[in-house]
Structure formats: C-alpha cells, structure tokens
CSV table of C-alpha atoms in Angstrom, one decimal:
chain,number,residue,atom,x,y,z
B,258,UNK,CA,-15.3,-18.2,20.0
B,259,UNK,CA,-15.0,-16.4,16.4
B,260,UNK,CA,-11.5,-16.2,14.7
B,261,UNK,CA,-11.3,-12.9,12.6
B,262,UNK,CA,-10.5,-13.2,9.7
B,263,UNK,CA,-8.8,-9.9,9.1
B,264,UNK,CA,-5.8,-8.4,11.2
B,265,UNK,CA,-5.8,-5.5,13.9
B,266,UNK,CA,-5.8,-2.1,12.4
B,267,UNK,CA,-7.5,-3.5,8.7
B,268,UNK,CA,-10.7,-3.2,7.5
B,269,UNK,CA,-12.8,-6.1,5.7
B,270,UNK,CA,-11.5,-4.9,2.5
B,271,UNK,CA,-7.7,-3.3,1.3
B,272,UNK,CA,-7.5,-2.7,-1.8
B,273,UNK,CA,-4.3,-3.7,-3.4
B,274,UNK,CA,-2.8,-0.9,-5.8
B,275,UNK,CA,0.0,-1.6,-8.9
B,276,UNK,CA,1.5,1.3,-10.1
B,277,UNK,CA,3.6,2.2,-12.6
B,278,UNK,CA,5.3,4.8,-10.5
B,279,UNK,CA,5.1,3.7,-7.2
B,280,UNK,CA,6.8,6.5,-5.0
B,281,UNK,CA,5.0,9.4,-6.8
B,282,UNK,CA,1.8,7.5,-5.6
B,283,UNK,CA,2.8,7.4,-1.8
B,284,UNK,CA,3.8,11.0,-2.2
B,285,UNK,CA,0.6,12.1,-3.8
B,286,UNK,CA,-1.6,9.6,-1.5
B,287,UNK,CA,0.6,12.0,1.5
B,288,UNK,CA,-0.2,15.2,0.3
B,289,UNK,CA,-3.8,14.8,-0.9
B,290,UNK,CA,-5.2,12.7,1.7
B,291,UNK,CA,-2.2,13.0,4.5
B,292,UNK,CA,-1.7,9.0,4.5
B,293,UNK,CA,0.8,8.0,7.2
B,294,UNK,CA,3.3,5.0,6.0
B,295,UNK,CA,2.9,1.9,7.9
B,296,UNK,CA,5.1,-0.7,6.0
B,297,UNK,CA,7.7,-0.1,2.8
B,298,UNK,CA,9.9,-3.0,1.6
B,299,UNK,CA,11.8,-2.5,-1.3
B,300,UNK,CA,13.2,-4.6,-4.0
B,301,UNK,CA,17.2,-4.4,-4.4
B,302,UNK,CA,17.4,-2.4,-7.0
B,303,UNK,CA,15.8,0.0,-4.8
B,304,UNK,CA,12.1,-0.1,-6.4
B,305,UNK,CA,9.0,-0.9,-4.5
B,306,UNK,CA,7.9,-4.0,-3.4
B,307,UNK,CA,5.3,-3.7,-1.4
B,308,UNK,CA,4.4,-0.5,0.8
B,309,UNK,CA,0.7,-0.1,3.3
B,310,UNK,CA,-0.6,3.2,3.6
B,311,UNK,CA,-3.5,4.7,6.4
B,312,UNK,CA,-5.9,6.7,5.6
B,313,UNK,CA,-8.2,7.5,8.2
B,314,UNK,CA,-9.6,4.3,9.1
B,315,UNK,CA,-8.2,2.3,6.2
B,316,UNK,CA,-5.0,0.2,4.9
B,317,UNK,CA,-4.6,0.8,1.3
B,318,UNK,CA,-1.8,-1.4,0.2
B,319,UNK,CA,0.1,-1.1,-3.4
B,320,UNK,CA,3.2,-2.2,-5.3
B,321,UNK,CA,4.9,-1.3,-8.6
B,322,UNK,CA,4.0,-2.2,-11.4
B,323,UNK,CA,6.8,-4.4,-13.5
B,324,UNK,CA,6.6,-5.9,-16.6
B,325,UNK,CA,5.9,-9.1,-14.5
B,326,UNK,CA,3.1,-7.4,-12.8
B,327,UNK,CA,2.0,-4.1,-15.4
B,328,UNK,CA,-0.4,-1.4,-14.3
C-alpha cells in the first residue's frame, strides 16, 4: 500500500507566497480570483503568520514578509 505524500484537499505543488502586505494580497486573491480562506494564524501583534487560500482546485499558501523573512 502507497503513503501519499501530500494531504487531502492539496495538490502536488502549493506554492508558498511572502508578501510585503499580506492582507491586501488575500483581499485581492478574493476579489480577482474569488479564493475562499481555509486557514489564517496571525502573529500577536496582529500581522500575518501564515494564511492558505483555494482557488479552484488549489491551496496557495502565503505569509508576510518581515525583515526576517523580506519579499
């Protein structure tokens, strides 16, 4: 028997996103492509951590960018 590799719902490939405005990127991801919003965890100070968006058939996934981790 074969393991996947890859979780329920995913394709074999997500791109990962970092972007410097993070929020404005979901929005825009919303009203251009109508993404739905599967997971959002934010940092304290309220910015984005991490946050998985569907579109159609695919996860994209995306965080923002810090000067730790710049666009």
């Amino acid at each position: 028997m074969s393991t996947s590799f890859k979780p329920a719902g995913y394709n074999s490939v997500s791109p990962y996103f970092i972007v410097p405005e993070a929020q404005r990127f979901i929005q825009l991801m919303k009203d251009l492509f109508g993404a739905k919003e599967l997971r959002r965890y934010d940092m304290p100070d309220g910015s984005l951590m991490h946050a998985e968006l569907m579109l159609d058939d695919s996860v994209i996934m995306l965080g923002q960018a810090s000067e730790k981790y710049p666009a």
